[in-house]
Coordinates of C-alpha atoms and ligand atoms in Angstrom, one line a residue:
M1 CA 0.0 0.1 0.0
T2 CA 1.4 3.4 -0.8
S3 CA 0.2 6.8 0.1
T4 CA 1.4 10.3 -0.6
G5 CA 0.6 11.3 3.0
A6 CA 2.7 11.1 6.2
G7 CA 2.6 10.2 9.7
R8 CA 4.8 11.7 12.4
F9 CA 6.1 11.7 15.9
A10 CA 6.4 15.0 17.7
P11 CA 8.3 14.8 21.0
S12 CA 8.5 17.8 23.3
P13 CA 12.1 17.9 24.6
S14 CA 11.3 18.5 28.2
A15 CA 12.6 15.2 29.5
D16 CA 14.1 11.9 28.3
L17 CA 11.4 9.7 26.5
H18 CA 10.1 7.0 28.8
I19 CA 9.0 3.6 27.8
G20 CA 5.4 5.0 27.3
N21 CA 6.6 7.7 24.9
L22 CA 8.7 5.1 23.0
R23 CA 5.7 2.8 22.6
T24 CA 3.6 5.7 21.3
A25 CA 6.4 6.4 18.8
V26 CA 6.5 2.7 17.8
L27 CA 2.8 2.8 17.2
A28 CA 2.9 6.1 15.2
W29 CA 5.7 4.5 13.1
L30 CA 3.7 1.2 12.6
F31 CA 0.5 3.1 11.6
A32 CA 2.4 5.2 9.1
R33 CA 4.6 2.5 7.5
S34 CA 1.8 -0.1 7.4
T35 CA -0.2 2.4 5.2
G36 CA 2.7 3.3 3.0
R37 CA 3.1 6.8 4.5
R38 CA 6.3 8.7 5.0
F39 CA 7.2 9.2 8.7
L40 CA 8.3 12.5 9.9
M41 CA 10.1 13.6 13.1
R42 CA 9.3 17.0 14.6
V43 CA 10.8 18.3 17.8
E44 CA 8.3 20.4 19.5
D45 CA 10.6 22.9 21.2
L46 CA 8.4 26.1 21.3
D47 CA 8.3 25.7 25.1
D48 CA 11.6 23.9 25.7
R49 CA 13.8 25.7 23.2
T50 CA 16.9 25.6 25.5
F51 CA 16.9 21.8 25.9
T52 CA 18.7 20.8 22.7
D53 CA 20.6 18.1 24.5
I54 CA 17.4 16.5 25.5
A55 CA 16.1 16.6 22.0
E56 CA 19.3 14.9 20.7
R57 CA 19.0 12.1 23.3
Q58 CA 15.3 11.6 22.3
L59 CA 16.2 11.3 18.6
A60 CA 19.1 9.0 19.5
D61 CA 16.8 6.7 21.6
L62 CA 14.2 6.6 18.8
A63 CA 16.8 5.6 16.3
A64 CA 18.2 2.9 18.8
I65 CA 14.8 1.2 18.9
G66 CA 14.7 1.1 15.0
I67 CA 12.4 4.0 14.3
T68 CA 13.3 5.5 10.9
W69 CA 12.2 8.8 9.6
D70 CA 12.2 10.5 6.2
G71 CA 14.3 13.6 5.9
P72 CA 15.9 15.4 8.9
A73 CA 14.1 16.0 12.1
T74 CA 12.6 19.5 12.2
R75 CA 12.2 21.9 15.0
Q76 CA 9.2 24.1 15.6
T77 CA 11.5 27.0 16.6
E78 CA 12.6 27.0 12.9
H79 CA 9.0 27.6 11.7
A80 CA 8.3 31.0 13.2
Q81 CA 7.7 32.6 9.7
R82 CA 5.1 29.9 8.8
Y83 CA 3.2 30.5 12.1
N84 CA 3.3 34.2 11.8
A85 CA 1.9 34.1 8.2
V86 CA -1.0 32.1 9.4
V87 CA -1.6 34.3 12.4
D88 CA -1.6 37.4 10.0
T89 CA -4.0 35.6 7.7
L90 CA -6.4 34.8 10.5
R91 CA -6.1 38.4 11.8
E92 CA -6.8 39.9 8.3
Q93 CA -10.0 37.7 8.2
G94 CA -11.1 39.2 11.5
L95 CA -10.9 35.9 13.2
L96 CA -8.6 36.9 16.1
F97 CA -9.1 39.1 19.1
E98 CA -6.8 40.4 21.7
C99 CA -7.2 38.9 25.2
F100 CA -5.8 40.4 28.4
C101 CA -7.1 37.8 30.9
T102 CA -4.8 36.0 33.2
R103 CA -5.6 32.4 34.1
R104 CA -7.1 33.7 37.3
D105 CA -9.4 36.2 35.5
I106 CA -10.6 33.3 33.4
A107 CA -11.2 31.0 36.4
Q108 CA -13.2 33.8 38.2
A109 CA -15.1 35.1 35.3
P110 CA -18.9 34.8 35.5
R111 CA -20.1 32.1 33.1
A112 CA -23.3 31.5 31.2
P113 CA -25.4 28.8 32.9
H114 CA -24.6 26.1 30.3
A115 CA -21.1 27.2 29.4
P116 CA -19.0 24.0 29.0
E117 CA -16.4 23.4 31.7
G118 CA -13.0 24.9 30.9
A119 CA -14.2 27.1 28.1
Y120 CA -12.9 30.6 27.7
P121 CA -15.8 32.8 29.1
G122 CA -15.5 35.4 26.3
T123 CA -14.4 38.2 28.5
C124 CA -12.3 40.0 25.8
R125 CA -14.2 38.8 22.7
D126 CA -16.3 41.9 22.1
L127 CA -14.3 44.7 23.8
T128 CA -14.6 48.1 22.1
D129 CA -11.5 49.9 20.9
A130 CA -11.6 52.1 23.9
E131 CA -11.9 49.2 26.4
R132 CA -9.1 47.4 24.6
E133 CA -6.9 50.4 25.0
S134 CA -7.7 50.8 28.7
R135 CA -7.1 47.0 29.3
R136 CA -3.7 47.4 27.6
E137 CA -2.8 50.2 30.0
E138 CA -4.1 48.5 33.1
T139 CA -2.3 45.3 32.4
G140 CA 0.9 46.7 31.0
R141 CA 1.7 43.6 29.0
P142 CA 1.0 42.5 25.4
P143 CA -2.2 40.5 24.9
A144 CA -2.6 37.0 23.8
L145 CA -4.5 36.4 20.5
R146 CA -7.6 34.1 20.6
L147 CA -9.4 32.6 17.7
R148 CA -13.0 33.9 17.3
T149 CA -14.8 30.6 16.9
D150 CA -18.4 30.1 15.7
V151 CA -18.9 26.6 17.3
T152 CA -18.7 25.3 20.9
K153 CA -17.9 21.8 20.0
Y154 CA -16.6 19.8 17.1
T155 CA -16.5 16.1 16.2
V156 CA -13.4 14.3 14.9
H157 CA -13.1 10.7 13.9
D158 CA -10.6 8.6 15.6
I159 CA -9.6 5.1 14.5
L160 CA -9.5 3.9 18.1
H161 CA -12.2 6.1 19.7
G162 CA -14.8 6.4 16.9
D163 CA -16.5 9.8 16.8
Y164 CA -15.3 12.0 19.5
T165 CA -17.0 15.3 20.2
G166 CA -15.1 17.9 22.3
L167 CA -14.9 21.5 23.4
V168 CA -14.0 24.2 21.0
D169 CA -13.7 27.5 22.7
D170 CA -12.1 30.8 21.6
F171 CA -8.6 29.3 22.2
V172 CA -5.3 31.0 22.2
V173 CA -3.4 31.0 19.0
R174 CA -0.5 33.3 20.1
R175 CA 0.5 33.9 23.8
G176 CA 1.2 37.3 25.2
D177 CA 4.9 36.6 25.0
G178 CA 4.6 36.3 21.3
V179 CA 5.1 32.5 21.1
V180 CA 2.5 30.7 19.1
A181 CA 0.3 28.3 21.0
Y182 CA 0.7 24.4 20.6
N183 CA -2.7 24.1 18.9
L184 CA -1.8 26.4 16.1
A185 CA 1.7 25.1 15.7
V186 CA 0.6 21.5 15.4
V187 CA -2.1 22.2 12.8
V188 CA 0.2 24.5 10.7
D189 CA 3.2 22.1 10.8
D190 CA 1.2 19.0 10.0
A191 CA -0.5 20.7 7.0
A192 CA 2.8 22.2 5.8
S193 CA 4.6 18.9 5.9
G194 CA 1.8 16.8 4.3
V195 CA 1.0 14.9 7.6
D196 CA -2.5 13.3 7.1
Q197 CA -2.2 10.8 10.0
V198 CA -1.9 11.8 13.6
V199 CA -1.0 9.0 16.1
R200 CA -0.3 10.2 19.6
G201 CA -1.1 9.7 23.3
D202 CA -4.8 9.8 24.2
D203 CA -4.2 12.6 26.7
L204 CA -4.3 14.8 23.5
L205 CA -7.7 13.5 22.4
P206 CA -9.4 16.5 24.0
S207 CA -7.3 18.8 22.0
S208 CA -8.1 17.3 18.6
P209 CA -11.5 19.0 18.1
R210 CA -9.8 22.4 18.5
Q211 CA -7.1 21.4 16.1
A212 CA -9.5 19.9 13.5
Y213 CA -11.7 23.0 13.7
L214 CA -8.6 25.2 13.0
A215 CA -7.5 22.9 10.2
Q216 CA -10.8 23.2 8.3
L217 CA -10.8 26.8 8.9
L218 CA -7.5 27.0 7.2
G219 CA -8.7 24.8 4.3
H220 CA -6.8 21.7 5.3
P221 CA -8.3 18.3 5.4
E222 CA -8.7 16.6 8.8
P223 CA -6.0 14.1 9.4
V224 CA -6.7 10.4 10.3
Y225 CA -6.5 10.4 14.1
A226 CA -5.5 7.5 16.4
H227 CA -5.1 8.4 20.0
V228 CA -3.3 5.5 21.7
P229 CA -3.7 4.6 25.3
L230 CA -1.0 6.0 27.7
V231 CA 1.2 4.0 29.9
L232 CA 0.3 4.1 33.6
N233 CA 2.2 3.2 36.8
D234 CA 0.8 0.6 39.0
E235 CA -1.2 3.3 40.9
G236 CA -3.0 4.2 37.7
A237 CA -1.1 7.5 37.3
R238 CA 0.7 8.6 34.2
L239 CA 4.1 6.9 34.1
A240 CA 6.8 9.3 35.1
K241 CA 10.6 9.4 35.8
R242 CA 10.1 9.1 39.5
D243 CA 8.5 5.7 38.9
G244 CA 12.0 4.2 38.6
A245 CA 13.7 2.7 35.6
V246 CA 11.6 4.1 32.7
T247 CA 14.0 5.5 30.1
L248 CA 15.9 3.5 27.4
T249 CA 19.2 4.0 29.1
E250 CA 17.9 2.5 32.2
I251 CA 15.9 -0.3 30.6
G252 CA 18.2 -1.2 27.7
V253 CA 17.1 -1.6 24.1
P254 CA 16.3 -5.4 24.1
E255 CA 14.3 -5.4 27.3
A256 CA 12.4 -2.1 26.3
M257 CA 11.5 -3.8 22.9
A258 CA 10.5 -6.9 24.6
Q259 CA 8.2 -4.9 27.0
I260 CA 6.7 -2.9 24.2
A261 CA 6.0 -5.9 21.9
D262 CA 4.5 -7.8 24.8
S263 CA 2.3 -5.0 25.7
L264 CA 0.9 -5.0 22.1
G265 CA 0.6 -8.7 22.0
Y266 CA 3.5 -9.3 19.6
R267 CA 6.1 -12.0 19.6
A268 CA 8.3 -9.9 17.4
R269 CA 11.2 -8.1 19.0
S270 CA 12.0 -5.4 16.4
V271 CA 9.8 -2.7 14.8
E272 CA 10.4 -4.2 11.4
Q273 CA 9.1 -7.6 12.6
M274 CA 6.2 -5.9 14.2
L275 CA 5.2 -4.2 11.0
D276 CA 4.6 -7.7 9.5
E277 CA 2.1 -8.4 12.1
F278 CA 0.6 -5.0 12.6
D279 CA -3.2 -4.8 12.8
P280 CA -4.8 -1.7 14.3
A281 CA -8.0 -3.7 15.0
R282 CA -5.9 -5.9 17.5
L283 CA -4.6 -3.0 19.5
P284 CA -5.3 -3.2 23.2
S285 CA -7.6 -0.3 24.1
A286 CA -6.8 -0.3 27.8
P287 CA -3.9 1.7 29.1
W288 CA -0.7 -0.3 29.6
V289 CA 0.4 -0.6 33.3
Y290 CA 4.1 -0.6 33.4
R291 CA 6.0 -1.9 36.5
P292 CA 9.7 -0.8 36.3
G293 CA 11.9 -3.8 37.0
Ligands
LIG1 N1 4.6 17.4 21.6 C1 3.4 16.7 22.1 C2 3.9 15.8 23.3 O1 5.1 15.5 23.4 C3 2.8 15.8 21.1 C4 2.0 16.7 20.1 C5 1.3 15.9 19.0 O2 1.7 14.8 18.8 O3 0.4 16.5 18.4 O4 3.1 15.4 24.1

């Protein structure tokens, strides 16, 4: 099977990858390669731009477990022009508004009786020019930019979760400090690099309606989504460094591959061999509980 599209893995270089992240990368690679797609690597360093050594270790670990990618790994910090162009376009279309709210303002704002939990309450959406000017003076800091959305929810289709409907509020596309927001960067990067298949941890499923909404607004097709179960520790919390030996350096390649393959129900011990057996329909839907040895 061949395709002109691409899948990708997009690690944030905030810490070494743990076995759960590696398993997600293996799945993203299997989904892409089994459908004839290219596989791209993107370092999501907008928030962690100083941690280049972590990014290098992440890429080395991915290569060590047999993950291959097409072309060099890219970095979000190289894409500022691409993001700014999209922000400009949205602004010209009247689809952005300046927001002066702090997190606290948002938490304390009065809400409409049926406003969805966690949604931006609309405080700055319809400010007059004079109000905006006075907010700017009061706060003394540059505003964030939010998208003026015309829906409150949006439905995406996910291979593993079926139809998923989630909140779409007037979300931030550029923060007050000038850095573009994750939701915008992901959509713009995926579209610019031909990514049409997004496989990632299911902690990001609730972000996908916002991203898919923005993608269609920008005229991009919705990617195929597969949000895969996270790896948990034996207390049911998300696996983390403090749980013990969880990184590739600590576990070792053969043991890590054995663990990942077992968790997916494969006898294979390499990603190439897993590819021969890969069947998305057979993926376990429950989280994988990992007990560091
Ligand atoms: N950078 C995100 C993470 O490491 C993943 C983003 C994505 O796959 O869309 O959790």
